[in-house]
Coordinates of C-alpha atoms and ligand atoms in Angstrom, one line a residue:
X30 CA -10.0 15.4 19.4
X31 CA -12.7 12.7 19.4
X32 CA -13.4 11.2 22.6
X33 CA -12.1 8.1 21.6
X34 CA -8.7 9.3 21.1
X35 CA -8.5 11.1 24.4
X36 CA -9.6 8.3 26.4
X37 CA -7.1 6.3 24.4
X38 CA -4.7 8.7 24.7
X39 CA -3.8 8.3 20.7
X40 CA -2.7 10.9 18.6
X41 CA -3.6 11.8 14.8
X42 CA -1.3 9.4 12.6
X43 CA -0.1 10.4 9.3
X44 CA 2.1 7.9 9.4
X45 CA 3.3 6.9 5.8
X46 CA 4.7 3.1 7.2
X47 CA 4.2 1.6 9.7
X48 CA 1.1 3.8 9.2
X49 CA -2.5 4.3 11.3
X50 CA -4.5 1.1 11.7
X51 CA -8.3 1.3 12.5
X52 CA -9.1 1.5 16.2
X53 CA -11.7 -0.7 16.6
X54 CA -9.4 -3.6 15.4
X55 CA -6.8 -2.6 17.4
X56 CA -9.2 -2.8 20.8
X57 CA -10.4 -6.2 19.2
X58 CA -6.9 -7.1 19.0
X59 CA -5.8 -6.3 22.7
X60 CA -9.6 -7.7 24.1
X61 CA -9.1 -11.5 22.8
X62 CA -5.2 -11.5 23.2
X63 CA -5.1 -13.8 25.8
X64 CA -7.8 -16.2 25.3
X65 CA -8.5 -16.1 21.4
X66 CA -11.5 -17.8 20.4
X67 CA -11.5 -19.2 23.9
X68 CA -8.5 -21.4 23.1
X69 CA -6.8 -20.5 26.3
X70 CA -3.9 -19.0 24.2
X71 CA -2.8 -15.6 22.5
X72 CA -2.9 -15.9 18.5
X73 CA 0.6 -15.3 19.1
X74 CA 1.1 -18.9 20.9
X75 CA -1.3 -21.3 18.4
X76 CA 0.2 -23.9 15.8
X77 CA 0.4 -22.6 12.3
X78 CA -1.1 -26.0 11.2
X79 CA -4.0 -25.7 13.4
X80 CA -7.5 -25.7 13.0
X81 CA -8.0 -22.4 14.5
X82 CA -5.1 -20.7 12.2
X83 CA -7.0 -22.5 9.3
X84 CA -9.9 -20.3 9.7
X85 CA -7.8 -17.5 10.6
X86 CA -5.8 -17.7 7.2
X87 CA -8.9 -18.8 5.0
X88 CA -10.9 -16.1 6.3
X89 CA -8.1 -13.4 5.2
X90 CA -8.1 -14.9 1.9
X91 CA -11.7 -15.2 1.5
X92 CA -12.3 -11.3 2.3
X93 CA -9.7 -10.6 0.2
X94 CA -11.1 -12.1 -2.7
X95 CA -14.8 -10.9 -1.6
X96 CA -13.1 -7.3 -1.9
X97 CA -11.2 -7.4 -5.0
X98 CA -13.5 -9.3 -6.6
X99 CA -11.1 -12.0 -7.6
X100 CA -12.3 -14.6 -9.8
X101 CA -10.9 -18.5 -9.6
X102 CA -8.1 -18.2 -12.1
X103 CA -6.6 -15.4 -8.9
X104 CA -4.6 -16.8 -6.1
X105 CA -3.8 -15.1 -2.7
X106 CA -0.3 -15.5 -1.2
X107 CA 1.3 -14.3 1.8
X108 CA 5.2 -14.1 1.3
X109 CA 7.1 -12.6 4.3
X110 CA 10.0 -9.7 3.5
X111 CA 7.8 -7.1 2.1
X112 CA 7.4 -5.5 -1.1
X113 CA 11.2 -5.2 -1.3
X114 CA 11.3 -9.4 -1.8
X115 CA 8.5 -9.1 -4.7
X116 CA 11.1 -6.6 -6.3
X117 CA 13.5 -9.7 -6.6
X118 CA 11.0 -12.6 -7.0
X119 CA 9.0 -11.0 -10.1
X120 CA 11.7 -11.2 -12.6
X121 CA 13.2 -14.1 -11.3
X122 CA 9.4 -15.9 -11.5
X123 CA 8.1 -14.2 -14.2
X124 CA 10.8 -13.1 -17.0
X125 CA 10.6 -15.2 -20.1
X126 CA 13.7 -16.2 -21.8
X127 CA 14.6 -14.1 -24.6
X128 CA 11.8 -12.0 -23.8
X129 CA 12.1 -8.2 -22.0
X130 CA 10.4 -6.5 -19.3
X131 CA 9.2 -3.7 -19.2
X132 CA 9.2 -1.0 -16.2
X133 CA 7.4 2.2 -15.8
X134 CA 10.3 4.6 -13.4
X135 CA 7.9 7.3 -11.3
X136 CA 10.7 7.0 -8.3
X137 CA 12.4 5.1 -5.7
X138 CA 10.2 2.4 -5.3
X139 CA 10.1 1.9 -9.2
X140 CA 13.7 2.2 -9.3
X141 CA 14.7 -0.2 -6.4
X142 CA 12.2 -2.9 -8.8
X143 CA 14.4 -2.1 -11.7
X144 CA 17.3 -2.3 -9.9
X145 CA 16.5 -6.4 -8.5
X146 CA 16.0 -7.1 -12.5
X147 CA 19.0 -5.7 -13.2
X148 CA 20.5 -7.3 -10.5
X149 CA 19.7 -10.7 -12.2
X150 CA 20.9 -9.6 -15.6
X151 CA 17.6 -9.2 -17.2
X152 CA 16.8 -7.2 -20.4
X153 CA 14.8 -4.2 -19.0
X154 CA 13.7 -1.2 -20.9
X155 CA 12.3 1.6 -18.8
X156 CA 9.6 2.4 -21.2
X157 CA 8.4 5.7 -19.3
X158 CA 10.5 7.8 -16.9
X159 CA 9.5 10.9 -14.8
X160 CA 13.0 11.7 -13.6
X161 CA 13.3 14.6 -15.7
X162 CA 10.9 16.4 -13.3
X163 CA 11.7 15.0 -9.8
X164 CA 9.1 12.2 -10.3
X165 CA 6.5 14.8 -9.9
X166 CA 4.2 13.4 -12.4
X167 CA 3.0 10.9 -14.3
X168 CA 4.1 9.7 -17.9
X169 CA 1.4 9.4 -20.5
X170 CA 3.6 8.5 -23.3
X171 CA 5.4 4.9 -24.1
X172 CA 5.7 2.1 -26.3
X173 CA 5.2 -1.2 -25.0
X174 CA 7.1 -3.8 -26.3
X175 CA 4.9 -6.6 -27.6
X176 CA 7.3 -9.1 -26.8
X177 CA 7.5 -8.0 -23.1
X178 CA 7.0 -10.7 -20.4
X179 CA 5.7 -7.9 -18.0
X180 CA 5.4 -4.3 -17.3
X181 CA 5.6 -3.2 -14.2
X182 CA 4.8 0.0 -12.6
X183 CA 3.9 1.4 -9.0
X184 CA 0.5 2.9 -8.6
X185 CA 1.4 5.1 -5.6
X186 CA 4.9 6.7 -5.3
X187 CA 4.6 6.8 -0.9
X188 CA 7.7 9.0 -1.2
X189 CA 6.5 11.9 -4.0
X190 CA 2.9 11.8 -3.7
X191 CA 1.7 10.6 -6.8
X192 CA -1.1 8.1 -7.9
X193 CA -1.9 6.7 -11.5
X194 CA -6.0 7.2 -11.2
X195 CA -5.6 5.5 -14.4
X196 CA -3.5 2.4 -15.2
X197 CA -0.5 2.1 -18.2
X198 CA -2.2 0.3 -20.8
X199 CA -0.1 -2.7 -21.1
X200 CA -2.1 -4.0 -24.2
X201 CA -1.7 -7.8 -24.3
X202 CA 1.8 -7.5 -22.0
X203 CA 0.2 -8.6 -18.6
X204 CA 0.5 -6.1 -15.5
X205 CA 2.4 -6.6 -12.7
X206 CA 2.0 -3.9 -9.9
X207 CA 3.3 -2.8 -6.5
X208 CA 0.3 -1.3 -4.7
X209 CA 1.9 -1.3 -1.0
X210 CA 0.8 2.3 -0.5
X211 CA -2.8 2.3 -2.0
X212 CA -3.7 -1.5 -1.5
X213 CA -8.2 -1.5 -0.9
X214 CA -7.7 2.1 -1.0
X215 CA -10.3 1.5 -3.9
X216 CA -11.6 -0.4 -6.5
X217 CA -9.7 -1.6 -9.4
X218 CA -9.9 -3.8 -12.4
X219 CA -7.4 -6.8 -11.8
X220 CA -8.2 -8.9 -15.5
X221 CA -5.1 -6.7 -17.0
X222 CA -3.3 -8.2 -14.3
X223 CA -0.9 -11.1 -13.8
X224 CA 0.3 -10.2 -10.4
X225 CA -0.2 -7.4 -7.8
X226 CA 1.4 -7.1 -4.4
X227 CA 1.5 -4.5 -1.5
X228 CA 3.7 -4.3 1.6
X229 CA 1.2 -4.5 4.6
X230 CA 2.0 -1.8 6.8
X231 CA -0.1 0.8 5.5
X232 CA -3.4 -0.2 4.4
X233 CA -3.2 -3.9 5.5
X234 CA -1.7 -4.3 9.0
X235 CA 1.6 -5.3 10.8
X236 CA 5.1 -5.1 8.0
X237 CA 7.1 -7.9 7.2
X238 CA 4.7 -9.6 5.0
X239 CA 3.8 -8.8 1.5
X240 CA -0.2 -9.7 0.1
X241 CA 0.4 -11.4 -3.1
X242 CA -2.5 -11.9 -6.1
X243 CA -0.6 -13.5 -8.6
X244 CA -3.1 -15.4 -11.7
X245 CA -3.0 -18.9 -12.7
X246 CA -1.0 -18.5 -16.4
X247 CA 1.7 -16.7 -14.7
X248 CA 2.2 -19.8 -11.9
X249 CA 3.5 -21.8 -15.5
X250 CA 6.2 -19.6 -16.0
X251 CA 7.9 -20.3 -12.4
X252 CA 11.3 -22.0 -13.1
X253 CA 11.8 -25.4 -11.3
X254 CA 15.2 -24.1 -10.4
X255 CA 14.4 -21.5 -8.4
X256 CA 15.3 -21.7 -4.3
X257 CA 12.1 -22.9 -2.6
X258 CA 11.3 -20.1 -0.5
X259 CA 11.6 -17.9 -4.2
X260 CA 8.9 -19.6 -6.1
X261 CA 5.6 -18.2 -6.1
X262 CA 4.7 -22.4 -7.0
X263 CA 5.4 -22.6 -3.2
X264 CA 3.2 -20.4 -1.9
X265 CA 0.7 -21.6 -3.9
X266 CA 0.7 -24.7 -3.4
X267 CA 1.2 -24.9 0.2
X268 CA -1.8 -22.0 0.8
X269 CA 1.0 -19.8 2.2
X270 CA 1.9 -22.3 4.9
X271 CA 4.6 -23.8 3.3
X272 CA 6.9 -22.7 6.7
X273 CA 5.6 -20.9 9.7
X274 CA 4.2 -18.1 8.4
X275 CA 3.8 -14.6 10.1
X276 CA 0.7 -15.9 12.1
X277 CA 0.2 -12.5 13.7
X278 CA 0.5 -10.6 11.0
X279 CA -2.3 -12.2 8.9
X280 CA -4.7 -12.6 11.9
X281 CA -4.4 -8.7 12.3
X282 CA -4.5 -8.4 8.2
X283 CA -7.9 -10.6 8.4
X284 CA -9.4 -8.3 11.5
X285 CA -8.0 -5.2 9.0
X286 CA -10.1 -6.4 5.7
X287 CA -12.8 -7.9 8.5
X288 CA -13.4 -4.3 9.2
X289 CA -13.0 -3.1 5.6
X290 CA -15.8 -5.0 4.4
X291 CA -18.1 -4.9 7.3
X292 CA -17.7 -2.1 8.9
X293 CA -16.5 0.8 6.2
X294 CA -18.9 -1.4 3.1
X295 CA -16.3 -2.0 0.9
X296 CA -13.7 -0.5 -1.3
X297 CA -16.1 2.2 -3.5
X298 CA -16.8 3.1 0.0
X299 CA -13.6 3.9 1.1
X300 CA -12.4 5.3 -2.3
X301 CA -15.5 7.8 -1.6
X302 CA -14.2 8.1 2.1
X303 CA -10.6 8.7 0.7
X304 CA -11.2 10.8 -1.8
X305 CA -13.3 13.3 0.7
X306 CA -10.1 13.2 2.8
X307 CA -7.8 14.1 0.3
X308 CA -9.7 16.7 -1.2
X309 CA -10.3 18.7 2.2
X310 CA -6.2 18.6 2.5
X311 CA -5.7 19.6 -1.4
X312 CA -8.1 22.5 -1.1
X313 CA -6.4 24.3 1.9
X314 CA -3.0 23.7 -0.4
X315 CA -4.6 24.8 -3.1
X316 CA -6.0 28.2 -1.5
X317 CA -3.0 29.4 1.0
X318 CA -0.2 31.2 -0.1
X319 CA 2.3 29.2 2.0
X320 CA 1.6 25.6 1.4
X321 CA 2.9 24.4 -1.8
X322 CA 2.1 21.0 -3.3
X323 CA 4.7 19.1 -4.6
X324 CA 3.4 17.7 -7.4
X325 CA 1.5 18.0 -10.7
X326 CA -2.6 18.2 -10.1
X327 CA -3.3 15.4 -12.5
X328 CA -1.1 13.1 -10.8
X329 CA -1.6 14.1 -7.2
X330 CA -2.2 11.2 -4.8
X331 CA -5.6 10.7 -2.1
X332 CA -3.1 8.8 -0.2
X333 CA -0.2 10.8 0.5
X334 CA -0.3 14.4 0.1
X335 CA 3.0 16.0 -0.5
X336 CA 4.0 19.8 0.2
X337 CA 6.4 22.6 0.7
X338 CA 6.2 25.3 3.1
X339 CA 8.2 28.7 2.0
X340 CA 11.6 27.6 3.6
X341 CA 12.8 24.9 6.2
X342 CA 12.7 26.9 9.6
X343 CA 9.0 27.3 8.5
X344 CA 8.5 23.7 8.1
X345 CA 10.4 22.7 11.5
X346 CA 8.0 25.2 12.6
X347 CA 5.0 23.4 11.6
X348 CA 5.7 20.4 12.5
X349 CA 6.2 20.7 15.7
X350 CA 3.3 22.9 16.2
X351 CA 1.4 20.0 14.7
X352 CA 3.4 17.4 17.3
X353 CA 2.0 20.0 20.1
X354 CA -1.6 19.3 18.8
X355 CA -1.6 15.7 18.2
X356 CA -0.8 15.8 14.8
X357 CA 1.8 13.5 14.6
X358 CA 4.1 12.1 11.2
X359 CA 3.6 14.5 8.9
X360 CA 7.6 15.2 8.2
X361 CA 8.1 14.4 4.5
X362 CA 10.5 10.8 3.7
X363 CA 14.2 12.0 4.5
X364 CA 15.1 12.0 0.8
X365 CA 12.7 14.7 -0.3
X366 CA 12.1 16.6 2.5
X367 CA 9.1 19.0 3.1
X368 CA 6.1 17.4 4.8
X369 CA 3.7 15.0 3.8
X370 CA 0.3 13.2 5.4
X371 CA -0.1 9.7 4.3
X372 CA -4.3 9.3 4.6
X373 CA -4.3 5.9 4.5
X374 CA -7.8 4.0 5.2
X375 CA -7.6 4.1 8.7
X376 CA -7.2 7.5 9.0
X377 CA -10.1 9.0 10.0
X378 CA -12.7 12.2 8.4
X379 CA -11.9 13.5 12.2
X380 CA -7.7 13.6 12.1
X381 CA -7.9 15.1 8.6
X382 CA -10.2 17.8 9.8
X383 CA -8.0 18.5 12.5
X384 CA -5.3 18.5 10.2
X385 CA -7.0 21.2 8.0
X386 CA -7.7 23.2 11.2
X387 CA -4.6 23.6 12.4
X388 CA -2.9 24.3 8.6
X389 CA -5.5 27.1 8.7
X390 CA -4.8 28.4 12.1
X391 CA -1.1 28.2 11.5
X392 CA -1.4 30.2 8.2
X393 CA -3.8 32.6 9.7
X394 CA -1.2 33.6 12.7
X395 CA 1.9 33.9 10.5
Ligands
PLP414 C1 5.3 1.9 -2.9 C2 6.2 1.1 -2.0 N1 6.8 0.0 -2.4 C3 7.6 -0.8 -1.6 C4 7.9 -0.4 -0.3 C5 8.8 -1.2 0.5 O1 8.1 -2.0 1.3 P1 8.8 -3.0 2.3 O2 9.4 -2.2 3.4 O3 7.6 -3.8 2.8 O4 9.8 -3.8 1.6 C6 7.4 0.8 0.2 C7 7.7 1.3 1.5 O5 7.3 1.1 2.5 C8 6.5 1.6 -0.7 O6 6.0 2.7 -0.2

């Protein structure tokens, strides 16, 4: 293990959420906790409304914009209950009267967006399914309809371990996407975009909160009658401090992105970084005779690799073997089953080649 880790005593995370944060911002994080920025108190104790938090929160949004390249017409929100909340609040934001949405289904996170539309008796078509083959996949093949107010897909099923390397075409329907599980896991063109929002706890920091980009022409389409806490006009308006926000949560978000920028270089640098990870894990699948990926090649994910050993005794087997060597949260979600190791950004080169090492070792002495 690096030396780091031992003197740390951590442990290889492949966490899929809460998920592996980068260690240097976790140290920076425990350093200044008592005094930050000499203010006598922890980040945890500071007024929301103060000047400190100010630069706290305007940083985060600054980097984030830096990052993704945002242009002025993209605003940066941060709306507490996770992606689950940005299930309900799209269509009850964004749905037009007498006009459709549209939703791409490639699983469980798909399904529990459709399922917040349907909630609130909108007219959905599911354009594109995958259900037929377990959501292992990706669908080329839909029709969009032209009258849609949205369609709405995920980029990165957490659960299946799939990734669209490249987006639905929504033609002129604007995009809205929930990226929780590869958020800055690389770069992407946000102009077919009206909204995109991720969770936080795996490539952003603590959960709880959601990161929101949501553009200007969607902010028109907000009803006034919404709940105040519901409408993205809010958040907007009030630069996300509309109540107390999560103040902890976007301090460590603002360290995560600091690091992001200045320390990795940027998202084609961790896409390159990623994609390096993901490809050392995919090649020992793809040469052993006992690890079986679970999911077409075309549509596998860099940030969480699914597979299947032979039977379950074989997989307990693993996994605790793994446990023994430091390898830790590689069990698959409860619903599927089999293993999986979510590479998120903070995981480092190291932990996957420890990874690989041991998935060798434990094939070789079977
Ligand atoms: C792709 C995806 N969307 C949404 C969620 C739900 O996020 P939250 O728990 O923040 O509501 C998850 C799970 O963590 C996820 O992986």
């Amino acid at each position: 293990m690096e030396k780091d880790f031992i003197m740390e005593k951590r442990i290889h995370n492949f966490n899929a959420g809460p998920a592996a944060l980068p260690l240097p911002v976790l140290k920076e994080i425990k350093e200044n906790f008592l005094n930050f920025s000499e203010s006598g108190m922890s980040i945890t104790e500071i007024s929301h409304r103060s000047t400190l938090f100010e630069e706290v929160i305007n940083d985060a949004v600054d980097r984030t914009r830096r990052l993704l390249n945002l242009d002025d017409n993209y605003h940066v929100l941060f709306i507490q209950g996770g992606a689950s909340l940005q299930f309900c609040m799209i269509p009850m934001n964004l749905a037009l009267p007498g006009s459709p949405v549209n939703y791409i289904n490639t699983g469980t996170w798909s399904a529990k967006a459709i399922k917040e539309a349907q909630i609130q008796g909108k007219d959905i078509r599911v354009i594109a399914t995958s259900e037929d083959k377990n959501f292992s996949y990706l669908p080329t093949v839909y029709t969009v309809d032209k009258q849609a107010s949205y369609l709405h897909f995920t980029t990165n099923n957490t659960i299946k371990g799939t990734q669209w390397q490249q987006f639905p075409d929504g033609q002129s329907v604007p995009l809205i996407s929930d990226m929780s599980s590869d958020f800055m896991s690389r770069p992407i063109d946000i102009k077919p975009f009206g909204l995109f929002y991720a969770g936080a706890q795996k490539n952003l920091g603590p959960a709880g909160i959601a990161m929101v980009i949501i553009r200007e022409d969607m902010l028109e389409r907000v009803p006034d009658n919404l709940p105040t806490m519901l409408k993205y006009t809010t958040y907007k308006d009030n630069r996300s401090l509309f109540n107390t926000p999560p103040t902890f949560a976007i301090y460590v978000i603002g360290m995560v992105l600091k690091w992001l920028e200045e320390t990795i270089g940027g998202l084609k640098e961790i896409e390159r970084i990623n994609k390096k990870k993901a490809s050392l894990i995919y090649k020992v699948i793809d040469n052993s005779e006992i690890y079986q990926g679970t999911t077409e090649a075309n549509s596998r994910s860099m940030m969480n690799v699914t597979f299947r050993l032979p039977d379950e005794k074989l997989e307990k087997r693993f996994l605790v073997g793994a446990a023994k060597n430091g390898l830790n949260g590689l069990k698959g979600h409860k619903s599927v089953g089999g293993c999986r190791a979510s590479l998120y950004n903070a995981v480092t080169i190291n932990s996957v080649r420890s990874l690989v090492e041991f998935m060798n070792e434990f094939e070789k002495k079977l």
